[in-house]
Coordinates of C-alpha atoms in Angstrom, one line a residue:
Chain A
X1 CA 68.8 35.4 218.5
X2 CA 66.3 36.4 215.8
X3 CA 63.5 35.2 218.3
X4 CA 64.0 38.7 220.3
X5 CA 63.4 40.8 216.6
X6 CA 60.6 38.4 215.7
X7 CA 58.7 39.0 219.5
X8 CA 59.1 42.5 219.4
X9 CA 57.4 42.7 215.7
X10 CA 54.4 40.5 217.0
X11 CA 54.0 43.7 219.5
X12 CA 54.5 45.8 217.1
X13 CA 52.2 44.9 214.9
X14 CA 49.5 44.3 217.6
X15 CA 50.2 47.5 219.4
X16 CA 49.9 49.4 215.7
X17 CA 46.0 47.7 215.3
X18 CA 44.6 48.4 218.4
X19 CA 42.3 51.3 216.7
X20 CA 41.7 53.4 219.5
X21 CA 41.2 50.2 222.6
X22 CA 43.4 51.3 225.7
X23 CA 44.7 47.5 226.7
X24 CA 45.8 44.4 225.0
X25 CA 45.1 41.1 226.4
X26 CA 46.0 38.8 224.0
X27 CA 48.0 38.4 220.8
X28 CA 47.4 35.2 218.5
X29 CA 50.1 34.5 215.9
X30 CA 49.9 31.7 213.7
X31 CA 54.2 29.9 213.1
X32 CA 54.6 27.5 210.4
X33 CA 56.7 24.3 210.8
X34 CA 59.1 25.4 208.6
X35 CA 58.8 29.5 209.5
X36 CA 62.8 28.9 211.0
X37 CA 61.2 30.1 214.3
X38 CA 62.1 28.7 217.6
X39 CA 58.8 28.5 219.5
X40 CA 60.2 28.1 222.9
X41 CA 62.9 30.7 222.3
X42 CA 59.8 32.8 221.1
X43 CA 58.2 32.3 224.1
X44 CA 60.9 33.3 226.1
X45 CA 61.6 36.8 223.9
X46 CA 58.1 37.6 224.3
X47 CA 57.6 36.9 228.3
X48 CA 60.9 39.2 228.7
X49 CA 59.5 41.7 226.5
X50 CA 56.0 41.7 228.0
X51 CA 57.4 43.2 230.8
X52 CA 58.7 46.8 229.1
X53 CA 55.6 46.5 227.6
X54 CA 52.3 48.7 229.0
X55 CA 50.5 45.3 229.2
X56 CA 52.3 43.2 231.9
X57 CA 49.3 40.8 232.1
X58 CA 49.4 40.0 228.3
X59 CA 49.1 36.5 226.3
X60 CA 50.7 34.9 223.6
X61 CA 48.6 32.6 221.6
X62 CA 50.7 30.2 219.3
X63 CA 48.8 27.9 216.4
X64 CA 51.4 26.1 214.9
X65 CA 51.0 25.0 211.5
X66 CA 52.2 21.8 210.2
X67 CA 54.8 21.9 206.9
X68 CA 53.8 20.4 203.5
X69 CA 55.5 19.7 200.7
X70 CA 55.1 18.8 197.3
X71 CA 57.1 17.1 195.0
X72 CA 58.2 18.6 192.1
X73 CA 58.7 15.5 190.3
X74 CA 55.6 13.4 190.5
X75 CA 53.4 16.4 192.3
X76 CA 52.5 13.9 195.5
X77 CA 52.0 16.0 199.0
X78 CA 54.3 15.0 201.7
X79 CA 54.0 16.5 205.5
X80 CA 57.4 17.9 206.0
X81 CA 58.8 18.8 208.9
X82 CA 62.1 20.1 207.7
X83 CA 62.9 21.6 204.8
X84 CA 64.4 18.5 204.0
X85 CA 62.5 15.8 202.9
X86 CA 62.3 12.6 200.0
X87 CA 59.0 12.2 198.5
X88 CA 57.8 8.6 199.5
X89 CA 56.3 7.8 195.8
X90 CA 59.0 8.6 193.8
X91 CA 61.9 9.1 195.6
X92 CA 62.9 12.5 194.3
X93 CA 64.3 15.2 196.6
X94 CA 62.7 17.8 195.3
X95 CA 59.8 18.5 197.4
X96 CA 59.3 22.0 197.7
X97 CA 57.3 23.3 200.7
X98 CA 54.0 24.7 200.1
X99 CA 52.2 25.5 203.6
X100 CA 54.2 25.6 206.9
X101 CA 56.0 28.9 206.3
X102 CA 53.6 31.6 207.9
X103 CA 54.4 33.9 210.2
X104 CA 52.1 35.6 211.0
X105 CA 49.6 37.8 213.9
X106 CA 46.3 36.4 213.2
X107 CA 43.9 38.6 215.8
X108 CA 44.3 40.5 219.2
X109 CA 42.3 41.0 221.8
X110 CA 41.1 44.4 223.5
X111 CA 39.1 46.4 225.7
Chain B
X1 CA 80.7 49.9 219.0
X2 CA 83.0 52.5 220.3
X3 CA 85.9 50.4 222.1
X4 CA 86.8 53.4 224.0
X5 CA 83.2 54.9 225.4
X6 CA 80.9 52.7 224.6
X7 CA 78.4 54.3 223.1
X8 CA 76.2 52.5 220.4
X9 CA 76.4 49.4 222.8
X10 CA 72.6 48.8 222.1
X11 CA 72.3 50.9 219.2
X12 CA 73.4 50.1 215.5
X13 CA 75.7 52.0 214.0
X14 CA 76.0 53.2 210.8
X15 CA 79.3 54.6 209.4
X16 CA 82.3 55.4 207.1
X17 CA 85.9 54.1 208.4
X18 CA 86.7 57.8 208.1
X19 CA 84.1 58.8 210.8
X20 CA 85.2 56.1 212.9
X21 CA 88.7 57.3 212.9
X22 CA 87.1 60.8 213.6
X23 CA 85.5 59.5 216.6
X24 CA 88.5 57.6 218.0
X25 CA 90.6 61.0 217.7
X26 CA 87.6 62.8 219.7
X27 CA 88.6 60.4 222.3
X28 CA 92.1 60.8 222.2
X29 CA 91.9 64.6 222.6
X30 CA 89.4 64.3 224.9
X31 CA 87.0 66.7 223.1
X32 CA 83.3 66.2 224.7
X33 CA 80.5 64.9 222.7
X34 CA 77.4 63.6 222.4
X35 CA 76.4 59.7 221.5
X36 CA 73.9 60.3 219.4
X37 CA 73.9 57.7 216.9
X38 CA 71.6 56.8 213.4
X39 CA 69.6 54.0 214.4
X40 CA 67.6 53.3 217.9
X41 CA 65.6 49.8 217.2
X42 CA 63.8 50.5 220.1
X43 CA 60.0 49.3 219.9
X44 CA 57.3 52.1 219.9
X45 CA 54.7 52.4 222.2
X46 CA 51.3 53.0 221.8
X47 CA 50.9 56.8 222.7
X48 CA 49.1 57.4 225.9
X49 CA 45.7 58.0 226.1
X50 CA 42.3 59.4 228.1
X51 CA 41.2 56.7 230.7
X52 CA 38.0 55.3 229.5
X53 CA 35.5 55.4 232.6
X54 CA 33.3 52.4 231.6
X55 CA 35.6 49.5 231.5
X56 CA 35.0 46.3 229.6
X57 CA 34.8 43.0 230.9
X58 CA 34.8 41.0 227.5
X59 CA 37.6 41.8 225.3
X60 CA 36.8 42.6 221.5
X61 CA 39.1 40.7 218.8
X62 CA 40.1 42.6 216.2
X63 CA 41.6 40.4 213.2
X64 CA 45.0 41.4 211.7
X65 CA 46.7 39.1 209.6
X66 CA 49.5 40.5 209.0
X67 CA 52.8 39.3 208.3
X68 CA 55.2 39.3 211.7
X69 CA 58.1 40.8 209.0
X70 CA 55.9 42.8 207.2
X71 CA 57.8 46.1 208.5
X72 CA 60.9 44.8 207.0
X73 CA 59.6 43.6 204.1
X74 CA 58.0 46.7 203.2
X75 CA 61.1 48.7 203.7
X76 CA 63.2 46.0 201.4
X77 CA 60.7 46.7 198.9
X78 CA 61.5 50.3 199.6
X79 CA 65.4 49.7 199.0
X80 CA 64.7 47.4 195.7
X81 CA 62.4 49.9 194.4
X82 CA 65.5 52.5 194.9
X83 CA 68.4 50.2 193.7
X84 CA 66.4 49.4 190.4
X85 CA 65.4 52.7 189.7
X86 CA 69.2 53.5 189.9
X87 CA 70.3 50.2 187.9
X88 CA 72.5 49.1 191.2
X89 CA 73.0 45.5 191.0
X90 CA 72.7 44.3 194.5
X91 CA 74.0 41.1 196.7
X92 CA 73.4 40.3 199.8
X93 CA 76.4 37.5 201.3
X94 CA 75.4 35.7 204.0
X95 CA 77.5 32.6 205.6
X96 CA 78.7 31.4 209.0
X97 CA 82.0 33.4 210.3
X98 CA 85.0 32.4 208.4
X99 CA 84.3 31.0 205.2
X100 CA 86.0 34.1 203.4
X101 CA 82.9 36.9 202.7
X102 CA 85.3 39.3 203.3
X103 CA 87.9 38.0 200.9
X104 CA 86.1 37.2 198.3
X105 CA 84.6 41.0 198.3
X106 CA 88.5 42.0 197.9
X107 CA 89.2 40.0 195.2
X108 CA 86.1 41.0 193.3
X109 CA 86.7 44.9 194.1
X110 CA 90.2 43.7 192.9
X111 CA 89.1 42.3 189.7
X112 CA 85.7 44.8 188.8
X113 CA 86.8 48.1 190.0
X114 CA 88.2 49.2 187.0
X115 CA 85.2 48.3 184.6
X116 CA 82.1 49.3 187.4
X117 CA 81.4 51.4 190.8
X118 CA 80.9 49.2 193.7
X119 CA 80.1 50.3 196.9
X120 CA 80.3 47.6 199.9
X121 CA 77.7 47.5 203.4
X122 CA 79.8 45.8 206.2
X123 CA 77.7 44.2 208.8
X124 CA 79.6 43.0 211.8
X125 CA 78.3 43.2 215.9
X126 CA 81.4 45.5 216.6
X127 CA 84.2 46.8 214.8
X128 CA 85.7 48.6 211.8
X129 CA 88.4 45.5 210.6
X130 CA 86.1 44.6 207.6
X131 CA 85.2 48.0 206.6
X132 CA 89.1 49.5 206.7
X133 CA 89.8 46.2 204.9
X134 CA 87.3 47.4 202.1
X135 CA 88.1 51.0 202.2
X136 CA 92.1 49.7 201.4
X137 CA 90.6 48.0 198.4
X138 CA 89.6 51.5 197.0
X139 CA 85.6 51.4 197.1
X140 CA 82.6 53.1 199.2
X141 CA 82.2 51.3 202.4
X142 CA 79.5 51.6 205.2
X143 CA 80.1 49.7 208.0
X144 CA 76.8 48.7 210.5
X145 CA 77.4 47.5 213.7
X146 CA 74.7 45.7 215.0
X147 CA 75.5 45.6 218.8
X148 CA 73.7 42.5 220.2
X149 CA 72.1 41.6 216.6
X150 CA 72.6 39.0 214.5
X151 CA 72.0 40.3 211.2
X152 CA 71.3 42.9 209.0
X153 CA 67.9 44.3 208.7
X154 CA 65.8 46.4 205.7
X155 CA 66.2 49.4 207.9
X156 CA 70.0 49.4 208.3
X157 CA 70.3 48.6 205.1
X158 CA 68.3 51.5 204.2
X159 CA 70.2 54.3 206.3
X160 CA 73.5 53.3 205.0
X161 CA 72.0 53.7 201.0
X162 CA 71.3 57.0 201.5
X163 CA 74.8 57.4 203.3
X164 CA 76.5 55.7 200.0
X165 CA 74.1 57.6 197.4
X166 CA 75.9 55.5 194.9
X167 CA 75.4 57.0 190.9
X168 CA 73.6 55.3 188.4
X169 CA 74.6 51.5 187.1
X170 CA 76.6 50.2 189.8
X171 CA 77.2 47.2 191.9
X172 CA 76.4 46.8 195.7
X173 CA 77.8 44.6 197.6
X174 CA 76.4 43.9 201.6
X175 CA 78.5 41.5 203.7
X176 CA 75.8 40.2 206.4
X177 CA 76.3 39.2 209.7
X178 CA 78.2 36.1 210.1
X179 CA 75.3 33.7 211.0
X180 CA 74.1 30.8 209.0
X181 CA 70.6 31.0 210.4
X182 CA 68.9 34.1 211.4
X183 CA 69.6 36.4 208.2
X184 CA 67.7 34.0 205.8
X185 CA 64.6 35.9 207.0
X186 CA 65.3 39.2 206.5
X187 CA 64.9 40.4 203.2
X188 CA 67.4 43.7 202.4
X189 CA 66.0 44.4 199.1
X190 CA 68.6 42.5 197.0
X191 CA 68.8 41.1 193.7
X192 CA 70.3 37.6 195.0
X193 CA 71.6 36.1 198.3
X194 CA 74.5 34.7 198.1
X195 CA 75.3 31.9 200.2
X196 CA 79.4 30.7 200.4
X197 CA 80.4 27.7 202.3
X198 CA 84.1 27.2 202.8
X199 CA 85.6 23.4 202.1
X200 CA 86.9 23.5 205.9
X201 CA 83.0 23.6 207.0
X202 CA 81.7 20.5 206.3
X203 CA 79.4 19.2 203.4
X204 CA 76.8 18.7 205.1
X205 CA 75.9 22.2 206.0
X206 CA 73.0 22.7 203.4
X207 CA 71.0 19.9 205.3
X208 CA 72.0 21.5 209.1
X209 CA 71.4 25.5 207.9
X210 CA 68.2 24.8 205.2
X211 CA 66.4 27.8 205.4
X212 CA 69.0 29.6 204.1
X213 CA 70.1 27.7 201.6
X214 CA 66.2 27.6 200.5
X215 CA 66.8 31.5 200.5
X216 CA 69.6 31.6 198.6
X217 CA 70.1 32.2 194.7
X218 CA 73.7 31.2 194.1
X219 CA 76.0 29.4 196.8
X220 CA 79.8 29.8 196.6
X221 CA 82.0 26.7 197.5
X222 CA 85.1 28.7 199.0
X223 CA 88.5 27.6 199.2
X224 CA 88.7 24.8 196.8
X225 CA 92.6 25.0 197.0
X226 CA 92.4 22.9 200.6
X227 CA 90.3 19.8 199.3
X228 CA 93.4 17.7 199.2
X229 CA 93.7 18.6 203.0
X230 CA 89.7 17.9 203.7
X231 CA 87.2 15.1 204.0
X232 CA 84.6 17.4 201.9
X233 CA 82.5 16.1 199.0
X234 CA 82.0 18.9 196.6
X235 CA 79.1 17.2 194.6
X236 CA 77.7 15.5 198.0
X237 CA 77.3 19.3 199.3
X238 CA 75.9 20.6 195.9
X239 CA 73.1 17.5 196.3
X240 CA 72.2 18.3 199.6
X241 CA 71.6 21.9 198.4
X242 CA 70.0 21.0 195.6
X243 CA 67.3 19.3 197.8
X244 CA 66.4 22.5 199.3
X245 CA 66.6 24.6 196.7
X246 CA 66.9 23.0 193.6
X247 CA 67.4 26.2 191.5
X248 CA 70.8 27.1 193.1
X249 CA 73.5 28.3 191.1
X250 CA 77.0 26.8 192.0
X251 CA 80.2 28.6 192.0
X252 CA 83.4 26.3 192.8
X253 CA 86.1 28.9 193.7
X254 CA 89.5 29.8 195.8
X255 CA 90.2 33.1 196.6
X256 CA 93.9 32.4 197.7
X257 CA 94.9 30.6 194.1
X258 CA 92.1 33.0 191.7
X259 CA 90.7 29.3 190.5
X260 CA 87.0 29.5 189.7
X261 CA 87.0 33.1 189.9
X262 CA 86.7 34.3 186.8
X263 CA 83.2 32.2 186.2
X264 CA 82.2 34.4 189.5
X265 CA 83.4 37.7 188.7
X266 CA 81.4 37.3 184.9
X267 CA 78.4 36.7 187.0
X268 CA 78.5 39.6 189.1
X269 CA 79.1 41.7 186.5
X270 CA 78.7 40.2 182.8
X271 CA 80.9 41.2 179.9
X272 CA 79.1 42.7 177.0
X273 CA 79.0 41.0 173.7

């Protein structure tokens, strides 16, 4: 699953902006409604991971971010929560999303 | 995946049905060698450093904001940068197992090998069937095993260009890993992603697998020739595309009867005036 590839990016990432700190203690990645990401199955890549890792004792921190759409048609915002969604003014299904895709490593914590 | 030693079995591989027949023979005559294969997707480590005598009870943030894919994306952007330098039209066809990827590569190395190079990246998790399959049609073939992945990534996709160092003006064609969900976030580098859907799947995939019809440029509705045998709505499936991605461009085609083909093969590779 593309949960494993997407946990071992977030260390990655946070391993690669450490800038000089010896441990990591927390990570804090910000996943969009609509990122196609399995939080759970995150969760579970990263605690499995954690473990080959040097930092046994590390965190995750998860901010979800709810989806928005707009509608193309009559330029109403709509919270989606799929990519899949009818705009309640006009009835068009074309709303396109416009926040709710990030994914992203916000900030890490060292010593 | 070697079948017979197993090495690669958590590595991708990266390789020509000619150095997989190489390999097997190895095998067979029992000549020793070493596994040592392209591509280790093994994490890296931070490097090991002095102990630092005064340690800290407070931890310090440090803010990133990066982009979980950004690796990736930066070495697609690497590949696109490469393939438009060289004028190499490039797709990247992604759909569940089954709906005729493969054959639909066959008939348009069939149709366009006379007039264009192609070159074809297999992805697969083991085997060589799709790559010898290609390599019959007559055209450059790489074929990446992924192991335990479930789709392509930038980097593969990088190591098996250089492998191909296809000329100037050509056409590439990547099969990804049959998987409706997880290769809609990983950018190759392409021109397009093509998504195909086969009749026998059900019309309402675009609403189940969204993301990558969002993703996609063109979708291909394969194997039009069985609707009299199927409960599928051809313009009920377009609609619920359309809804995610209204700027889809819709190709109605069956490999096994050529219908629909020809509007297909003149957009992979137009005619000129």
């Amino acid at each position: 699953m593309h949960e494993m590839t997407i946990a071992t990016n977030i260390l990655d990432v946070a391993e690669r902006s450490m800038d000089g700190h010896q441990n990591l203690l927390s990570i804090s990645v910000e996943i969009g409604e609509l990122a196609g990401v399995e939080i759970e199955a995150l969760e579970f890549c990263f605690e499995a991971i954690k473990g080959f890792s040097r930092y046994p004792d590390l965190t995750l921190s998860i901010d979800r971010v709810p989806g928005e759409g707009e509608c193309r048609e009559c330029g109403r915002q709509v919270a989606m929560s799929e990519l899949f969604a009818m705009c309640p003014d006009c009835g068009s299904c074309t709303v396109q999303p416009v926040r709710g895709q990030e994914l992203r490593v916000t900030s890490i914590e060292v010593e | 995946m070697c079948d017979t030693c197993g090495c690669g079995h958590d590595n991708t591989t990266i390789r020509t049905p000619h150095e997989a027949r190489e390999h097997e023979q190895m095998h067979r005559d029992g000549v020793p060698h070493s596994h040592d294969h392209a591509h280790d997707h093994e994490h890296q480590h931070a490097g090991d450093r002095e102990g630092d005598a005064h340690a800290r009870h407070h931890g310090k943030t440090i803010d990133i904001e990066t982009d979980v894919l950004r690796e990736n994306n930066l070495r697609a952007e690497r590949n696109r940068g490469y393939l438009q330098a060289k004028n190499i039209f490039t797709l990247n066809l992604v759909s569940s197992p089954g709906s005729g990827k493969t054959t639909l590569l066959e008939r348009t190395i069939e149709a366009l090998k006379e007039e264009v190079r192609l070159a074809v990246i297999e992805g697969d998790q083991q085997s060589m069937q799709d790559a010898n399959r290609i390599e019959q049609a007559g055209v450059p073939v790489i074929q990446v095993n992924t192991g335990k992945g479930c789709h392509l990534d930038a980097s593969m996709v990088n190591d098996a260009i250089m492998q191909l160092n296809m000329p100037d003006t050509s056409i590439l064609l990547i099969e990804n890993v049959g998987n409706l969900v997880c290769p809609a976030m990983f950018d190759l580098g392409e021109n397009h992603k093509v998504v195909i859907i086969s009749v026998t799947e059900g019309d309402d995939k675009p609403v189940k697998y969204p993301n990558m019809f969002a993703e996609a440029d063109v979708c291909v509705i394969n194997k039009i020739d069985l609707l009299p045998y199927v409960e599928f709505d051809v313009a009920q499936c377009e609609e619920y595309a359309r809804r995610v991605n209204p700027d889809l461009t819709f190709f109605r085609l069956s490999c096994r009867t050529g219908e629909g083909l020809d509007a297909w093969l003149e957009w992979v590779n137009p005619g000129e005036e």
